[in-house]
Short mmCIF file of C-alpha atoms in Angstrom, two decimals:
data_model
loop_
_atom_site.label_atom_id
_atom_site.label_comp_id
_atom_site.label_asym_id
_atom_site.label_seq_id
_atom_site.Cartn_x
_atom_site.Cartn_y
_atom_site.Cartn_z
CA MET A 1 184.13 178.28 104.07
CA PRO A 2 183.04 179.86 107.38
CA VAL A 3 182.90 177.47 110.34
CA ASP A 4 179.39 178.67 111.18
CA LYS A 5 177.23 178.04 108.14
CA VAL A 6 174.01 179.66 109.23
CA VAL A 7 172.57 182.21 106.81
CA GLN A 8 169.81 184.52 108.01
CA SER A 9 167.29 184.28 105.17
CA PHE A 10 166.30 182.08 102.26
CA ALA A 11 166.69 185.08 99.94
CA GLN A 12 170.29 185.56 101.10
CA ALA A 13 170.98 181.83 100.72
CA VAL A 14 170.07 181.80 97.01
CA GLU A 15 171.08 185.34 95.99
CA ASP A 16 174.19 184.27 94.00
CA VAL A 17 172.48 181.58 91.86
CA PRO A 18 173.32 182.68 88.29
CA ASN A 19 171.36 182.19 85.08
CA GLY A 20 172.14 178.79 83.59
CA ALA A 21 172.88 177.13 86.95
CA VAL A 22 172.49 173.37 87.39
CA ILE A 23 170.60 172.67 90.62
CA MET A 24 169.77 169.41 92.39
CA MET A 25 166.64 169.38 94.56
CA ASP A 26 163.50 167.58 95.64
CA GLY A 27 164.18 164.58 97.87
CA PHE A 28 161.81 161.93 96.55
CA GLY A 29 159.10 164.29 95.33
CA GLY A 30 156.85 164.47 98.37
CA ALA A 31 156.27 167.49 100.58
CA GLY A 32 158.55 166.05 103.27
CA GLY A 33 161.84 166.08 101.39
CA MET A 34 161.19 169.20 99.34
CA PRO A 35 163.23 172.37 100.10
CA GLN A 36 160.09 174.45 99.70
CA GLN A 37 161.35 177.75 101.09
CA LEU A 38 164.53 177.65 98.98
CA ILE A 39 162.41 177.00 95.88
CA LEU A 40 160.15 179.97 96.69
CA ALA A 41 163.22 182.15 97.26
CA LEU A 42 164.72 181.08 93.94
CA ARG A 43 161.50 181.92 92.14
CA ASP A 44 161.62 185.40 93.66
CA GLN A 45 165.33 185.73 92.88
CA GLY A 46 164.52 185.07 89.23
CA ALA A 47 167.54 183.11 87.86
CA ARG A 48 166.65 181.64 84.47
CA GLU A 49 167.80 178.96 82.00
CA LEU A 50 168.13 176.55 84.94
CA THR A 51 168.74 172.81 84.73
CA ILE A 52 166.98 170.92 87.54
CA ILE A 53 168.20 167.47 88.54
CA SER A 54 165.53 165.79 90.64
CA ASN A 55 163.61 162.57 91.09
CA THR A 56 160.44 164.13 89.68
CA GLY A 57 159.43 166.94 87.38
CA GLY A 58 157.46 168.49 90.24
CA LEU A 59 154.33 166.44 90.93
CA VAL A 60 151.07 167.99 92.07
CA GLY A 61 149.67 166.62 95.33
CA PHE A 62 152.30 163.86 95.66
CA GLY A 63 152.98 163.05 99.33
CA VAL A 64 151.01 166.13 100.37
CA ILE A 65 148.55 166.13 103.27
CA ALA A 66 145.16 167.25 101.97
CA GLY A 67 144.55 170.91 102.67
CA GLN A 68 148.16 171.71 103.49
CA PRO A 69 149.97 174.08 101.13
CA SER A 70 152.93 172.55 99.33
CA VAL A 71 155.52 173.93 96.94
CA THR A 72 157.54 171.98 94.38
CA HIS A 73 159.99 172.96 91.66
CA GLY A 74 156.93 172.97 89.39
CA ILE A 75 156.62 176.67 90.31
CA LEU A 76 160.02 177.34 88.72
CA ILE A 77 158.80 175.67 85.53
CA GLU A 78 155.58 177.70 85.61
CA SER A 79 157.61 180.90 85.97
CA GLY A 80 159.67 179.98 82.89
CA GLN A 81 162.97 179.69 84.78
CA VAL A 82 163.77 176.10 83.77
CA LYS A 83 165.13 174.96 80.40
CA ARG A 84 165.97 171.36 81.23
CA VAL A 85 164.99 168.64 83.71
CA ILE A 86 166.87 165.43 84.49
CA ALA A 87 164.46 163.14 86.36
CA SER A 88 163.17 159.60 86.70
CA PHE A 89 159.49 160.49 87.23
CA PRO A 90 158.94 163.76 85.31
CA VAL A 91 155.20 163.60 84.62
CA SER A 92 151.99 162.84 86.51
CA ARG A 93 150.69 159.29 86.65
CA SER A 94 147.68 160.15 84.52
CA PRO A 95 148.12 161.88 81.12
CA SER A 96 144.72 163.52 81.68
CA GLN A 97 146.11 165.48 84.65
CA PRO A 98 149.39 166.94 83.35
CA ASN A 99 151.75 168.65 85.79
CA PRO A 100 153.36 172.04 85.00
CA PHE A 101 156.43 170.22 83.62
CA GLU A 102 154.41 168.24 81.07
CA LEU A 103 152.51 171.35 79.94
CA ALA A 104 155.80 173.21 79.42
CA TYR A 105 157.34 170.16 77.72
CA ASN A 106 154.40 169.94 75.31
CA ARG A 107 154.82 173.66 74.52
CA GLY A 108 158.48 172.96 73.71
CA GLU A 109 159.74 175.21 76.51
CA VAL A 110 161.61 172.61 78.53
CA ASP A 111 163.75 169.63 77.64
CA VAL A 112 163.97 166.37 79.59
CA GLU A 113 166.32 163.45 80.17
CA VAL A 114 164.43 160.56 81.77
CA VAL A 115 166.76 158.37 83.84
CA PRO A 116 165.98 155.13 85.69
CA GLN A 117 165.63 156.06 89.35
CA GLY A 118 168.41 153.82 90.64
CA THR A 119 170.72 155.02 87.89
CA LEU A 120 169.86 158.63 88.76
CA ALA A 121 170.63 157.98 92.44
CA GLU A 122 173.90 156.23 91.65
CA ARG A 123 174.97 158.92 89.15
CA ILE A 124 174.46 161.55 91.84
CA ARG A 125 176.22 159.41 94.45
CA ALA A 126 179.14 158.91 92.05
CA GLY A 127 179.25 162.65 91.34
CA GLY A 128 179.72 163.35 95.03
CA ALA A 129 182.29 160.61 95.46
CA GLY A 130 184.76 161.39 92.69
CA ILE A 131 183.69 158.45 90.53
CA ALA A 132 183.51 159.54 86.87
CA ALA A 133 181.31 156.70 85.59
CA PHE A 134 180.17 153.17 86.43
CA TYR A 135 178.60 150.08 84.85
CA THR A 136 175.05 149.06 85.74
CA LEU A 137 172.73 146.27 84.60
CA THR A 138 169.72 148.60 84.70
CA GLY A 139 168.31 149.53 81.29
CA VAL A 140 170.16 146.94 79.20
CA GLY A 141 168.10 146.13 76.10
CA THR A 142 165.88 149.22 76.46
CA ASP A 143 165.85 152.77 75.09
CA ALA A 144 167.90 153.76 78.14
CA ALA A 145 170.85 151.99 76.51
CA GLU A 146 170.72 154.23 73.44
CA ALA A 147 174.11 155.71 72.56
CA LYS A 148 175.70 154.27 75.69
CA GLU A 149 178.81 152.18 75.94
CA THR A 150 178.02 148.60 76.95
CA ARG A 151 180.38 146.04 78.37
CA THR A 152 180.03 142.36 79.13
CA ILE A 153 181.50 141.49 82.51
CA ASP A 154 181.40 137.89 83.76
CA GLY A 155 178.90 137.06 81.04
CA ARG A 156 176.43 139.81 81.89
CA ASP A 157 175.80 143.01 79.93
CA TYR A 158 176.15 146.40 81.61
CA LEU A 159 175.65 150.03 80.55
CA MET A 160 178.16 152.72 81.31
CA GLU A 161 176.59 155.68 83.09
CA TYR A 162 178.32 158.98 83.83
CA ALA A 163 178.30 160.74 87.19
CA LEU A 164 176.13 163.81 87.74
CA THR A 165 177.26 166.93 89.57
CA ALA A 166 175.64 170.32 90.00
CA ASP A 167 176.44 173.93 90.77
CA TYR A 168 173.99 173.94 93.68
CA ALA A 169 172.09 171.41 95.78
CA PHE A 170 169.01 172.54 97.67
CA ILE A 171 168.62 170.12 100.56
CA ARG A 172 165.76 169.54 102.99
CA ALA A 173 166.88 168.12 106.33
CA SER A 174 165.27 167.96 109.71
CA LYS A 175 168.02 169.20 112.04
CA ALA A 176 171.47 170.70 111.72
CA ASP A 177 174.21 171.97 113.95
CA HIS A 178 176.02 175.21 113.12
CA ARG A 179 178.86 173.26 111.47
CA GLY A 180 176.44 171.86 108.89
CA ASN A 181 176.06 168.31 110.18
CA LEU A 182 172.60 167.12 109.11
CA VAL A 183 169.98 164.71 110.37
CA TYR A 184 167.01 163.72 108.22
CA ARG A 185 163.61 162.37 109.08
CA GLY A 186 162.13 159.15 107.63
CA THR A 187 161.80 158.78 103.87
CA SER A 188 162.74 162.45 103.39
CA ARG A 189 166.41 161.46 103.48
CA ASN A 190 166.14 159.80 100.05
CA PHE A 191 167.98 161.84 97.36
CA ASN A 192 168.80 164.66 99.79
CA GLN A 193 171.77 162.84 101.31
CA LEU A 194 173.20 162.08 97.85
CA MET A 195 172.64 165.55 96.42
CA ALA A 196 174.28 167.23 99.43
CA ALA A 197 177.60 165.72 98.36
CA ALA A 198 177.27 166.15 94.59
CA ALA A 199 177.09 169.94 94.26
CA ARG A 200 179.78 172.60 94.43
CA LEU A 201 177.55 174.61 96.78
CA THR A 202 175.01 172.96 99.05
CA ILE A 203 172.28 174.87 100.86
CA ALA A 204 170.22 173.09 103.52
CA GLU A 205 166.74 174.10 104.64
CA VAL A 206 166.12 172.74 108.15
CA ASP A 207 163.57 172.92 110.95
CA GLU A 208 166.08 173.37 113.73
CA ILE A 209 169.70 174.48 114.11
CA VAL A 210 171.50 173.49 117.32
CA GLU A 211 174.94 174.15 118.82
CA PRO A 212 177.72 171.67 117.94
CA GLY A 213 177.56 168.86 120.49
CA ARG A 214 173.80 168.78 120.57
CA LEU A 215 173.53 166.34 117.66
CA ASP A 216 174.43 162.72 118.33
CA PRO A 217 177.49 162.09 116.07
CA GLU A 218 176.24 158.51 115.61
CA ALA A 219 173.03 159.89 114.09
CA VAL A 220 174.58 162.38 111.65
CA ILE A 221 173.76 161.31 108.08
CA THR A 222 175.32 164.20 106.13
CA PRO A 223 178.62 165.33 107.68
CA GLY A 224 179.09 169.11 107.60
CA VAL A 225 181.91 169.01 105.04
CA TYR A 226 179.28 168.76 102.31
CA VAL A 227 177.18 171.71 103.47
CA ASN A 228 177.92 175.38 102.73
CA ARG A 229 174.82 177.25 103.93
CA LEU A 230 172.10 176.53 106.46
CA VAL A 231 168.77 178.28 106.75
CA LYS A 232 166.17 177.65 109.43
CA ARG A 233 162.52 177.51 108.39
CA MET B 1 134.76 138.19 75.56
CA ASN B 2 131.92 139.38 77.77
CA LYS B 3 132.35 136.91 80.60
CA PRO B 4 132.79 138.43 84.07
CA ARG B 5 136.35 139.37 84.95
CA LEU B 6 138.03 139.53 88.33
CA ASP B 7 138.23 142.91 90.02
CA ARG B 8 141.47 144.56 91.12
CA GLU B 9 141.16 143.31 94.70
CA VAL B 10 140.87 139.70 93.57
CA ILE B 11 143.88 140.06 91.26
CA ALA B 12 145.81 141.51 94.22
CA MET B 13 144.61 138.62 96.40
CA ARG B 14 145.92 136.09 93.87
CA VAL B 15 149.29 137.86 93.69
CA ALA B 16 149.48 137.94 97.51
CA ASN B 17 149.27 134.13 97.46
CA GLU B 18 152.63 134.07 95.68
CA LEU B 19 154.44 135.79 98.54
CA ALA B 20 156.27 133.51 100.97
CA ASP B 21 156.95 134.03 104.65
CA GLY B 22 160.04 136.22 105.03
CA ASP B 23 160.08 137.53 101.45
CA TYR B 24 161.45 141.02 100.82
CA VAL B 25 158.88 142.52 98.45
CA ASN B 26 158.60 145.72 96.42
CA LEU B 27 155.08 146.71 95.34
CA GLY B 28 154.65 149.06 92.39
CA ILE B 29 152.23 151.98 92.13
CA GLY B 30 148.52 151.26 91.52
CA MET B 31 147.05 147.78 91.67
CA PRO B 32 150.24 146.20 93.09
CA THR B 33 149.90 148.43 96.18
CA LEU B 34 146.68 146.55 97.04
CA VAL B 35 148.60 143.27 97.41
CA SER B 36 149.75 144.04 100.96
CA GLN B 37 146.14 143.92 102.19
CA PHE B 38 145.74 140.28 101.19
CA VAL B 39 148.85 138.46 102.39
CA PRO B 40 147.61 135.18 103.93
CA GLU B 41 147.63 135.00 107.71
CA GLY B 42 150.74 133.44 109.20
CA ARG B 43 153.09 134.90 106.57
CA THR B 44 155.24 137.92 107.35
CA VAL B 45 156.29 139.86 104.28
CA ILE B 46 158.83 142.68 104.54
CA TYR B 47 158.12 145.58 102.19
CA HIS B 48 160.77 147.67 100.50
CA SER B 49 160.08 151.05 98.94
CA GLU B 50 162.26 153.19 96.68
CA SER B 51 161.34 156.12 98.91
CA GLY B 52 163.95 154.71 101.28
CA VAL B 53 162.20 152.48 103.79
CA LEU B 54 162.27 148.79 104.62
CA ASN B 55 159.65 146.98 106.68
CA TYR B 56 156.97 149.62 106.58
CA GLY B 57 153.47 149.22 107.93
CA PRO B 58 150.05 149.62 106.33
CA LEU B 59 148.80 152.79 104.66
CA GLU B 60 148.00 155.46 107.23
CA ALA B 61 144.67 155.63 108.97
CA GLU B 62 142.76 158.88 108.61
CA GLY B 63 144.51 161.83 110.25
CA LYS B 64 147.88 160.23 110.93
CA ALA B 65 149.64 161.31 107.74
CA ASP B 66 153.34 162.12 108.11
CA VAL B 67 155.01 163.81 105.12
CA ASP B 68 158.29 162.11 106.11
CA LEU B 69 156.85 158.61 105.81
CA ILE B 70 155.71 157.82 102.27
CA ASN B 71 155.91 154.94 99.83
CA ALA B 72 156.96 155.23 96.18
CA GLY B 73 153.41 156.21 95.23
CA GLY B 74 153.44 159.13 97.65
CA GLN B 75 150.96 157.40 99.97
CA PHE B 76 151.39 157.87 103.69
CA LEU B 77 152.55 154.87 105.72
CA LEU B 78 152.26 153.92 109.34
CA PRO B 79 155.45 153.11 111.23
CA VAL B 80 156.02 149.57 112.51
CA PRO B 81 158.68 148.06 114.79
CA GLY B 82 161.73 146.96 112.81
CA MET B 83 161.52 149.72 110.22
CA ALA B 84 164.71 151.10 108.62
CA PHE B 85 165.39 154.24 106.55
CA PHE B 86 168.11 154.75 103.92
CA ASN B 87 168.99 156.99 100.99
CA ALA B 88 167.99 156.45 97.35
CA ALA B 89 171.33 154.98 96.27
CA GLU B 90 171.03 152.33 98.97
CA ALA B 91 167.37 151.67 98.13
CA PHE B 92 168.50 150.76 94.62
CA ALA B 93 171.64 148.96 95.70
CA MET B 94 169.25 146.56 97.44
CA ILE B 95 167.33 146.10 94.18
CA ARG B 96 170.28 145.69 91.78
CA GLY B 97 172.23 143.78 94.39
CA GLY B 98 169.63 141.02 94.29
CA TYR B 99 168.14 141.46 97.76
CA ILE B 100 164.53 141.89 96.64
CA ASP B 101 162.77 138.51 96.37
CA VAL B 102 159.63 139.67 94.57
CA SER B 103 158.71 142.77 92.59
CA VAL B 104 155.06 143.33 91.65
CA LEU B 105 154.44 145.82 88.84
CA GLY B 106 151.67 146.87 86.51
CA ALA B 107 152.24 146.80 82.74
CA PHE B 108 151.10 148.20 79.42
CA GLN B 109 152.40 145.08 77.66
CA VAL B 110 154.19 141.81 78.42
CA SER B 111 155.72 139.77 75.59
CA GLU B 112 155.81 136.00 75.26
CA ARG B 113 159.48 136.08 76.27
CA GLY B 114 158.71 138.01 79.43
CA ASP B 115 159.73 141.43 78.13
CA LEU B 116 158.02 144.21 80.09
CA ALA B 117 156.77 147.57 78.79
CA ASN B 118 155.29 149.76 81.49
CA TRP B 119 156.84 153.24 81.46
CA MET B 120 155.80 155.10 78.35
CA LEU B 121 152.73 155.40 76.17
CA ARG B 122 154.15 156.30 72.78
CA ASP B 123 151.84 159.19 72.01
CA ARG B 124 152.61 160.89 75.35
CA GLY B 125 156.13 161.78 74.21
CA THR B 126 157.68 161.12 77.61
CA GLY B 127 156.96 158.98 80.65
CA ASN B 128 157.97 157.85 84.11
CA ILE B 129 160.63 155.16 84.43
CA GLY B 130 160.79 155.53 88.21
CA GLY B 131 162.22 152.40 89.77
CA ALA B 132 160.78 149.97 87.23
CA MET B 133 163.92 149.44 85.10
CA ASP B 134 166.02 148.76 88.18
CA LEU B 135 163.44 146.27 89.49
CA ALA B 136 163.29 144.61 86.06
CA ALA B 137 167.07 144.24 86.12
CA GLY B 138 167.56 143.28 89.75
CA ALA B 139 164.55 141.67 91.43
CA LYS B 140 164.82 137.91 91.83
CA ARG B 141 161.25 137.38 90.63
CA MET B 142 158.88 139.75 88.88
CA ILE B 143 155.12 139.35 88.93
CA VAL B 144 153.00 141.54 86.66
CA ALA B 145 149.48 142.36 87.84
CA MET B 146 147.28 143.89 85.16
CA GLU B 147 144.07 143.76 83.15
CA HIS B 148 144.32 141.17 80.38
CA THR B 149 143.32 143.62 77.63
CA ASP B 150 143.72 147.36 77.05
CA THR B 151 140.92 149.93 77.13
CA GLN B 152 140.11 149.19 73.48
CA GLY B 153 139.91 145.45 74.21
CA GLY B 154 143.23 144.70 72.49
CA PRO B 155 145.68 142.18 73.94
CA LYS B 156 148.31 143.35 76.42
CA ILE B 157 150.06 140.00 76.29
CA VAL B 158 151.77 140.20 72.92
CA ARG B 159 154.39 138.50 70.75
CA GLN B 160 156.55 141.58 70.81
CA CYS B 161 156.04 144.77 72.83
CA SER B 162 155.29 147.81 70.69
CA PHE B 163 155.76 150.23 73.61
CA PRO B 164 159.27 151.13 74.84
CA LEU B 165 160.69 148.36 77.00
CA THR B 166 161.33 148.48 80.73
CA GLY B 167 163.33 145.26 80.67
CA ARG B 168 163.90 142.14 78.59
CA GLY B 169 162.94 138.66 79.75
CA CYS B 170 162.32 139.89 83.29
CA VAL B 171 158.72 138.79 83.95
CA SER B 172 158.16 135.44 85.71
CA LEU B 173 154.41 135.40 86.27
CA ILE B 174 151.46 137.35 84.83
CA VAL B 175 148.29 137.63 86.92
CA THR B 176 145.36 139.23 85.07
CA ASP B 177 141.63 139.63 85.52
CA VAL B 178 141.08 136.38 83.59
CA ALA B 179 144.18 134.19 83.95
CA VAL B 180 147.44 133.28 85.64
CA ILE B 181 150.23 132.71 83.12
CA GLU B 182 153.80 131.65 83.77
CA VAL B 183 156.63 132.80 81.53
CA THR B 184 158.79 129.74 80.73
CA PRO B 185 161.80 129.26 78.44
CA SER B 186 159.45 127.56 75.98
CA GLY B 187 156.82 130.31 76.01
CA LEU B 188 153.73 131.21 78.01
CA LEU B 189 152.09 128.54 80.14
CA LEU B 190 148.41 129.06 81.07
CA LYS B 191 148.00 127.74 84.60
CA GLU B 192 144.76 129.20 85.91
CA VAL B 193 141.61 130.77 84.47
CA ALA B 194 138.93 132.97 86.06
CA PRO B 195 135.62 131.29 87.00
CA GLY B 196 133.56 130.67 83.87
CA TRP B 197 136.54 131.11 81.52
CA THR B 198 138.04 128.39 79.34
CA ALA B 199 141.57 128.17 77.95
CA GLU B 200 140.11 128.99 74.52
CA ASP B 201 138.46 132.14 75.88
CA VAL B 202 141.80 133.34 77.28
CA GLN B 203 143.65 132.46 74.07
CA GLU B 204 141.19 134.54 72.05
CA ILE B 205 142.32 137.75 73.81
CA THR B 206 146.01 136.82 74.00
CA GLU B 207 148.31 137.40 70.99
CA PRO B 208 150.96 134.69 71.39
CA THR B 209 149.97 131.02 71.50
CA LEU B 210 149.53 129.76 75.06
CA ARG B 211 150.57 126.32 76.17
CA ILE B 212 148.00 124.82 78.51
CA ASP B 213 149.25 123.45 81.80
CA ALA B 214 148.27 119.81 82.41
CA GLY B 215 146.89 120.88 85.78
CA LEU B 216 144.91 123.88 84.44
CA ARG B 217 142.44 125.02 87.08
CA GLU B 218 140.23 127.83 88.23
CA ILE B 219 142.14 130.72 89.85
CA ALA B 220 142.77 129.67 93.45
CA LEU B 221 142.69 132.31 96.18
#
């Protein structure tokens, strides 16, 4: 991996994404944590049969300031590039206002695995940390327990959940240095920090890239070891 | 039952009464979000959101929206002193780890044993679990805030949930537009009724048999 991770364009950053890739993206679902330029570049690049691991299925207007344009991975679903979504909040709150994911799901074009949000976060964390699986109390006695190993530990029932990894993670951070150390802003850290570690190739979309030494090491949330490519907005 | 029911703000006000000074509280999307407006003076409640923030302020005033400061419903928040940010795994470690004193959620159905169904309407084919299953498993106390009956007038408090479950035996208190009901090991205990409502009126639109609290009273705000 080159020491300097800066790539000159979003198109260049996503050019090697193959058909069938598994990609993590989306922060929490709002405009703040969404790698919007990477998503646009991937739509233009055209890779298909993608699996998207994200908190949402691409919500319309969620965490978006009125009147400001906002892109989600919903555009990849609309362009027919996605075959499967793993998410905790795939559809809109109201069935009467379906998002692009739900429309595609109802047409039978895209498959979904709905995962409790904390389990999704922990599966991604585990994937980045070399933990193959873990036991959680979330989902015991519900449909989420279907076909899963359960174990009673100290008198309480737990479900076994497997780690999640991906081929790529598209990350949205606030600031980076050239070595790939990342700083986030507010609630936009969310899944981004976890996903950065859980993919074989992590691409970060940032507002500002500074020289090493200009980020406070105490403030770095994602150390550069997890990051392969950086693109400035 | 055509007697007047409480509106969403009053339900939220009644729920807010349950929050104690110093509680760490997670408010679900929809009606539960309103609760923060009605916490009685003199009590400081610290809010937790799955979006990765602890001790957030009120919803943003017009024109101050920041896309990097949202709650789990995607609403914009105002910063307050003492706020902390963290990633999603940590947000849920706090929930499963037992650090959240009170969770307030909406529901499609609650059973007489305190089972909660709130993530999927069967005919939709899929739904949003979000953080609800983790809160059902990990919050110290869960309060459900909801209308007492569904849009067709059918009971939402049922013997057994027919919708997919969010959690089993996780609900402690149900606050509706006509009643306050506690979930106890020996079934549902009717503690408060809306003005003009009797215990019989509430029972008529509730599937399981309610026990009537000796101190049954009008909903106190």
